[in-house]
């Protein structure tokens, strides 16, 4: 795992955008795995700004797979993850709606198997953007999730529903059920790029990066992946014991290596 402590959320956004663009330039038919939530929003805004400025690559051949989706929201609800990603990124990059895939919340019994099959048929995710929950959840894999789980129905913890209440009128409006890629699904992506900012994420980041591999901290599953990168602002990195070493490693990397 490569841990990259950076000076600000803006630096994270720029580096994440560089990484997405480099992939799409090298592989115009790339499969992007996208997260919703607040963490990747500055990176998405940066990608859109570059695209509008005409400096970004063409996204015409790109396909997108979402990490997760709420169950029970009316079709087209603005907080559905499908609507969110269209609004925050894919519409502005010119990625057609039929190239954006997510688990189908209208058919929860078959959605998991159908989504796994669609991921396989697409050849798998090349680059998976990730956030992390304050309780260490990854996508919507709450603590206790199997480290080799597949896409399936999950029940949110009360903490996650409270955390996500800021996107709804009240906590009662946050769905209890979700569909999420499993931790085993996420591990199949070629490159994992996790973004965490703010003190609220510091404990989860420390547990995921420096704690034991455990289902109690689902994000610790990154320790099993051969190519995982963690981009942190100073607040999110504040509880890491080896932050100085991670900084030194990053600063002394050869240029050709990239992330
Ligand atoms: C949400 C999402 C995750 C996200 C995480 C952190 O509930 N399902 O994909 O990474 O929790 O969210 P945020 O980035 O808003 O802190």
GROMACS .gro file of C-alpha atoms and ligand atoms in nm:
model
  275
    1UNK     CA    1   0.000   0.000   0.000
    2UNK     CA    2   0.122   0.349  -0.079
    3UNK     CA    3   0.015   0.614   0.169
    4UNK     CA    4   0.050   0.970   0.040
    5UNK     CA    5   0.011   1.245   0.301
    6UNK     CA    6  -0.055   1.569   0.109
    7UNK     CA    7  -0.085   1.932   0.217
    8UNK     CA    8  -0.449   1.992   0.125
    9UNK     CA    9  -0.769   1.860  -0.029
   10UNK     CA   10  -0.679   2.059  -0.343
   11UNK     CA   11  -0.353   1.867  -0.381
   12UNK     CA   12  -0.544   1.542  -0.340
   13UNK     CA   13  -0.795   1.650  -0.605
   14UNK     CA   14  -0.518   1.737  -0.852
   15UNK     CA   15  -0.331   1.410  -0.800
   16UNK     CA   16  -0.647   1.200  -0.820
   17UNK     CA   17  -0.748   1.382  -1.140
   18UNK     CA   18  -0.397   1.326  -1.284
   19UNK     CA   19  -0.434   0.954  -1.210
   20UNK     CA   20  -0.775   0.924  -1.376
   21UNK     CA   21  -0.661   1.122  -1.680
   22UNK     CA   22  -0.340   0.923  -1.719
   23UNK     CA   23  -0.539   0.599  -1.722
   24UNK     CA   24  -0.795   0.726  -1.974
   25UNK     CA   25  -0.521   0.859  -2.204
   26UNK     CA   26  -0.338   0.527  -2.190
   27UNK     CA   27  -0.658   0.324  -2.219
   28UNK     CA   28  -0.948   0.514  -2.382
   29UNK     CA   29  -1.184   0.221  -2.310
   30UNK     CA   30  -1.095   0.223  -1.939
   31UNK     CA   31  -1.342   0.101  -1.679
   32UNK     CA   32  -1.365   0.349  -1.393
   33UNK     CA   33  -1.506   0.250  -1.055
   34UNK     CA   34  -1.656   0.556  -0.892
   35UNK     CA   35  -1.747   0.637  -0.534
   36UNK     CA   36  -2.004   0.890  -0.420
   37UNK     CA   37  -1.997   1.076  -0.088
   38UNK     CA   38  -1.807   1.398  -0.016
   39UNK     CA   39  -1.449   1.270  -0.034
   40UNK     CA   40  -1.406   1.247  -0.413
   41UNK     CA   41  -1.610   1.561  -0.492
   42UNK     CA   42  -1.309   1.798  -0.527
   43UNK     CA   43  -1.139   1.545  -0.758
   44UNK     CA   44  -1.455   1.522  -0.970
   45UNK     CA   45  -1.477   1.903  -0.984
   46UNK     CA   46  -1.113   1.913  -1.098
   47UNK     CA   47  -1.178   1.657  -1.373
   48UNK     CA   48  -1.480   1.855  -1.493
   49UNK     CA   49  -1.284   2.185  -1.488
   50UNK     CA   50  -1.003   2.032  -1.695
   51UNK     CA   51  -1.252   1.878  -1.938
   52UNK     CA   52  -1.426   2.214  -1.983
   53UNK     CA   53  -1.089   2.383  -2.034
   54UNK     CA   54  -1.019   2.131  -2.309
   55UNK     CA   55  -0.710   1.988  -2.141
   56UNK     CA   56  -0.863   1.656  -2.037
   57UNK     CA   57  -0.884   1.336  -2.242
   58UNK     CA   58  -1.195   1.219  -2.428
   59UNK     CA   59  -1.419   1.004  -2.209
   60UNK     CA   60  -1.622   0.873  -2.504
   61UNK     CA   61  -1.496   0.516  -2.465
   62UNK     CA   62  -1.499   0.503  -2.084
   63UNK     CA   63  -1.740   0.288  -1.885
   64UNK     CA   64  -1.829   0.356  -1.522
   65UNK     CA   65  -1.932   0.120  -1.244
   66UNK     CA   66  -2.070   0.260  -0.919
   67UNK     CA   67  -1.964   0.118  -0.586
   68UNK     CA   68  -2.303   0.112  -0.424
   69UNK     CA   69  -2.663   0.236  -0.429
   70UNK     CA   70  -2.945   0.308  -0.187
   71UNK     CA   71  -3.249   0.081  -0.191
   72UNK     CA   72  -3.599   0.223  -0.164
   73UNK     CA   73  -3.557   0.572  -0.307
   74UNK     CA   74  -3.802   0.670  -0.582
   75UNK     CA   75  -3.652   0.641  -0.935
   76UNK     CA   76  -3.450   0.950  -1.020
   77UNK     CA   77  -3.426   1.066  -0.657
   78UNK     CA   78  -3.148   1.329  -0.645
   79UNK     CA   79  -2.967   1.143  -0.365
   80UNK     CA   80  -2.960   0.811  -0.549
   81UNK     CA   81  -2.599   0.741  -0.631
   82UNK     CA   82  -2.683   0.708  -0.999
   83UNK     CA   83  -2.827   1.063  -1.002
   84UNK     CA   84  -2.542   1.191  -0.785
   85UNK     CA   85  -2.263   1.067  -1.010
   86UNK     CA   86  -2.439   1.202  -1.321
   87UNK     CA   87  -2.471   1.544  -1.158
   88UNK     CA   88  -2.121   1.556  -1.010
   89UNK     CA   89  -1.921   1.402  -1.290
   90UNK     CA   90  -2.037   1.183  -1.573
   91UNK     CA   91  -2.283   1.422  -1.743
   92UNK     CA   92  -2.018   1.693  -1.750
   93UNK     CA   93  -1.754   1.457  -1.888
   94UNK     CA   94  -1.993   1.352  -2.166
   95UNK     CA   95  -2.019   0.991  -2.045
   96UNK     CA   96  -2.357   0.868  -2.169
   97UNK     CA   97  -2.600   0.735  -1.908
   98UNK     CA   98  -2.599   0.389  -2.068
   99UNK     CA   99  -2.225   0.364  -1.999
  100UNK     CA  100  -2.279   0.422  -1.627
  101UNK     CA  101  -2.368   0.108  -1.434
  102UNK     CA  102  -2.486   0.055  -1.080
  103UNK     CA  103  -2.649  -0.224  -0.880
  104UNK     CA  104  -3.023  -0.224  -0.961
  105UNK     CA  105  -3.219  -0.120  -0.650
  106UNK     CA  106  -3.549  -0.223  -0.804
  107UNK     CA  107  -3.456  -0.591  -0.802
  108UNK     CA  108  -3.257  -0.651  -0.486
  109UNK     CA  109  -3.282  -1.031  -0.499
  110UNK     CA  110  -3.095  -1.062  -0.828
  111UNK     CA  111  -2.906  -0.732  -0.835
  112UNK     CA  112  -2.591  -0.867  -0.674
  113UNK     CA  113  -2.536  -1.156  -0.916
  114UNK     CA  114  -2.636  -0.942  -1.214
  115UNK     CA  115  -2.388  -0.670  -1.116
  116UNK     CA  116  -2.105  -0.915  -1.059
  117UNK     CA  117  -2.172  -1.061  -1.407
  118UNK     CA  118  -2.171  -0.712  -1.563
  119UNK     CA  119  -1.839  -0.630  -1.396
  120UNK     CA  120  -1.687  -0.953  -1.527
  121UNK     CA  121  -1.821  -0.892  -1.878
  122UNK     CA  122  -1.669  -0.541  -1.876
  123UNK     CA  123  -1.332  -0.696  -1.797
  124UNK     CA  124  -1.321  -0.558  -1.442
  125UNK     CA  125  -1.254  -0.215  -1.300
  126UNK     CA  126  -0.918  -0.059  -1.394
  127UNK     CA  127  -0.919   0.219  -1.135
  128UNK     CA  128  -1.148   0.224  -0.832
  129UNK     CA  129  -1.194   0.550  -0.643
  130UNK     CA  130  -1.288   0.501  -0.278
  131UNK     CA  131  -1.378   0.697   0.031
  132UNK     CA  132  -1.392   0.555   0.382
  133UNK     CA  133  -1.664   0.584   0.642
  134UNK     CA  134  -1.591   0.715   0.991
  135UNK     CA  135  -1.653   0.358   1.114
  136UNK     CA  136  -1.409   0.217   0.858
  137UNK     CA  137  -1.673   0.112   0.607
  138UNK     CA  138  -1.571   0.076   0.245
  139UNK     CA  139  -1.845   0.138  -0.013
  140UNK     CA  140  -2.138   0.027   0.205
  141UNK     CA  141  -1.955  -0.268   0.359
  142UNK     CA  142  -2.015  -0.200   0.725
  143UNK     CA  143  -1.796  -0.342   1.004
  144UNK     CA  144  -1.834  -0.719   1.011
  145UNK     CA  145  -1.857  -0.753   0.633
  146UNK     CA  146  -1.679  -1.055   0.490
  147UNK     CA  147  -1.342  -0.962   0.349
  148UNK     CA  148  -1.424  -1.168   0.040
  149UNK     CA  149  -1.787  -1.055  -0.002
  150UNK     CA  150  -1.957  -0.999  -0.339
  151UNK     CA  151  -2.220  -0.741  -0.440
  152UNK     CA  152  -2.524  -0.784  -0.215
  153UNK     CA  153  -2.792  -0.623   0.000
  154UNK     CA  154  -2.668  -0.469   0.327
  155UNK     CA  155  -2.824  -0.284   0.619
  156UNK     CA  156  -2.662   0.046   0.719
  157UNK     CA  157  -2.548   0.109   1.074
  158UNK     CA  158  -2.715   0.387   1.271
  159UNK     CA  159  -2.382   0.577   1.256
  160UNK     CA  160  -2.367   0.568   0.877
  161UNK     CA  161  -2.731   0.676   0.849
  162UNK     CA  162  -2.656   0.969   1.081
  163UNK     CA  163  -2.343   1.057   0.878
  164UNK     CA  164  -2.540   1.054   0.553
  165UNK     CA  165  -2.838   1.243   0.694
  166UNK     CA  166  -2.674   1.565   0.572
  167UNK     CA  167  -2.781   1.472   0.220
  168UNK     CA  168  -3.146   1.421   0.321
  169UNK     CA  169  -3.415   1.624   0.500
  170UNK     CA  170  -3.372   1.411   0.813
  171UNK     CA  171  -3.208   1.089   0.930
  172UNK     CA  172  -3.544   0.914   0.895
  173UNK     CA  173  -3.526   0.975   0.520
  174UNK     CA  174  -3.192   0.791   0.485
  175UNK     CA  175  -3.264   0.442   0.351
  176UNK     CA  176  -3.183   0.151   0.583
  177UNK     CA  177  -3.091  -0.082   0.299
  178UNK     CA  178  -2.834  -0.055   0.025
  179UNK     CA  179  -2.670  -0.261  -0.247
  180UNK     CA  180  -2.294  -0.254  -0.241
  181UNK     CA  181  -2.001  -0.407  -0.418
  182UNK     CA  182  -1.845  -0.652  -0.176
  183UNK     CA  183  -1.495  -0.625  -0.038
  184UNK     CA  184  -1.400  -0.920  -0.260
  185UNK     CA  185  -1.544  -0.733  -0.559
  186UNK     CA  186  -1.344  -0.420  -0.477
  187UNK     CA  187  -1.026  -0.625  -0.440
  188UNK     CA  188  -1.055  -0.735  -0.804
  189UNK     CA  189  -1.005  -0.378  -0.936
  190UNK     CA  190  -0.664  -0.313  -1.087
  191UNK     CA  191  -0.580  -0.007  -0.877
  192UNK     CA  192  -0.753   0.120  -0.562
  193UNK     CA  193  -0.734   0.493  -0.493
  194UNK     CA  194  -0.877   0.589  -0.155
  195UNK     CA  195  -0.929   0.955  -0.063
  196UNK     CA  196  -0.980   1.067   0.297
  197UNK     CA  197  -0.994   1.420   0.434
  198UNK     CA  198  -1.075   1.574   0.773
  199UNK     CA  199  -1.029   1.473   1.135
  200UNK     CA  200  -1.349   1.265   1.127
  201UNK     CA  201  -1.161   1.012   0.912
  202UNK     CA  202  -0.835   1.001   1.111
  203UNK     CA  203  -0.924   0.702   1.328
  204UNK     CA  204  -1.064   0.498   1.041
  205UNK     CA  205  -0.756   0.575   0.829
  206UNK     CA  206  -0.515   0.475   1.108
  207UNK     CA  207  -0.707   0.151   1.163
  208UNK     CA  208  -0.722   0.072   0.792
  209UNK     CA  209  -0.358   0.149   0.718
  210UNK     CA  210  -0.172   0.058   1.037
  211UNK     CA  211  -0.417  -0.163   1.225
  212UNK     CA  212  -0.476  -0.535   1.180
  213UNK     CA  213  -0.652  -0.680   0.877
  214UNK     CA  214  -1.001  -0.729   1.016
  215UNK     CA  215  -1.365  -0.729   0.909
  216UNK     CA  216  -1.420  -0.490   1.201
  217UNK     CA  217  -1.247  -0.227   0.986
  218UNK     CA  218  -1.356  -0.314   0.631
  219UNK     CA  219  -1.116  -0.059   0.479
  220UNK     CA  220  -0.826  -0.262   0.619
  221UNK     CA  221  -0.891  -0.496   0.325
  222UNK     CA  222  -0.673  -0.256   0.124
  223UNK     CA  223  -0.379  -0.427   0.292
  224UNK     CA  224  -0.454  -0.732   0.076
  225UNK     CA  225  -0.444  -0.542  -0.254
  226UNK     CA  226  -0.123  -0.535  -0.458
  227UNK     CA  227  -0.183  -0.179  -0.584
  228UNK     CA  228  -0.362   0.040  -0.331
  229UNK     CA  229  -0.297   0.412  -0.288
  230UNK     CA  230  -0.428   0.625  -0.002
  231UNK     CA  231  -0.439   1.004  -0.048
  232UNK     CA  232  -0.472   1.197   0.279
  233UNK     CA  233  -0.492   1.556   0.392
  234UNK     CA  234  -0.308   1.650   0.716
  235UNK     CA  235  -0.618   1.602   0.933
  236UNK     CA  236  -0.696   1.255   0.799
  237UNK     CA  237  -0.327   1.157   0.836
  238UNK     CA  238  -0.299   1.296   1.188
  239UNK     CA  239  -0.318   0.962   1.375
  240UNK     CA  240  -0.072   0.771   1.156
  241UNK     CA  241   0.241   0.657   1.337
  242UNK     CA  242   0.455   0.635   1.025
  243UNK     CA  243   0.339   0.952   0.847
  244UNK     CA  244   0.696   1.086   0.819
  245UNK     CA  245   0.810   0.767   0.650
  246UNK     CA  246   0.519   0.771   0.402
  247UNK     CA  247   0.608   1.132   0.315
  248UNK     CA  248   0.972   1.042   0.264
  249UNK     CA  249   0.882   0.746   0.042
  250UNK     CA  250   0.655   0.962  -0.173
  251UNK     CA  251   0.902   1.249  -0.203
  252UNK     CA  252   1.188   1.022  -0.303
  253UNK     CA  253   0.996   0.821  -0.563
  254UNK     CA  254   1.136   0.808  -0.915
  255UNK     CA  255   0.923   1.022  -1.151
  256UNK     CA  256   0.855   0.732  -1.389
  257UNK     CA  257   0.680   0.536  -1.118
  258UNK     CA  258   0.358   0.741  -1.088
  259UNK     CA  259   0.098   0.627  -0.838
  260LIG     C1  260  -2.073   0.663   0.207
  260LIG     C2  261  -2.053   0.586   0.075
  260LIG     C3  262  -1.911   0.546   0.058
  260LIG     C4  263  -1.826   0.662   0.101
  260LIG     C5  264  -1.832   0.677   0.249
  260LIG     C6  265  -1.768   0.803   0.301
  260LIG     O1  266  -2.180   0.625   0.281
  260LIG     N1  267  -2.139   0.475   0.052
  260LIG     O2  268  -1.885   0.505  -0.075
  260LIG     O3  269  -1.694   0.643   0.063
  260LIG     O4  270  -1.962   0.659   0.297
  260LIG     O5  271  -1.845   0.914   0.265
  260LIG     P1  272  -1.788   1.062   0.261
  260LIG     O6  273  -1.686   1.065   0.153
  260LIG     O7  274  -1.906   1.147   0.231
  260LIG     O8  275  -1.730   1.090   0.394
   0.00000   0.00000   0.00000
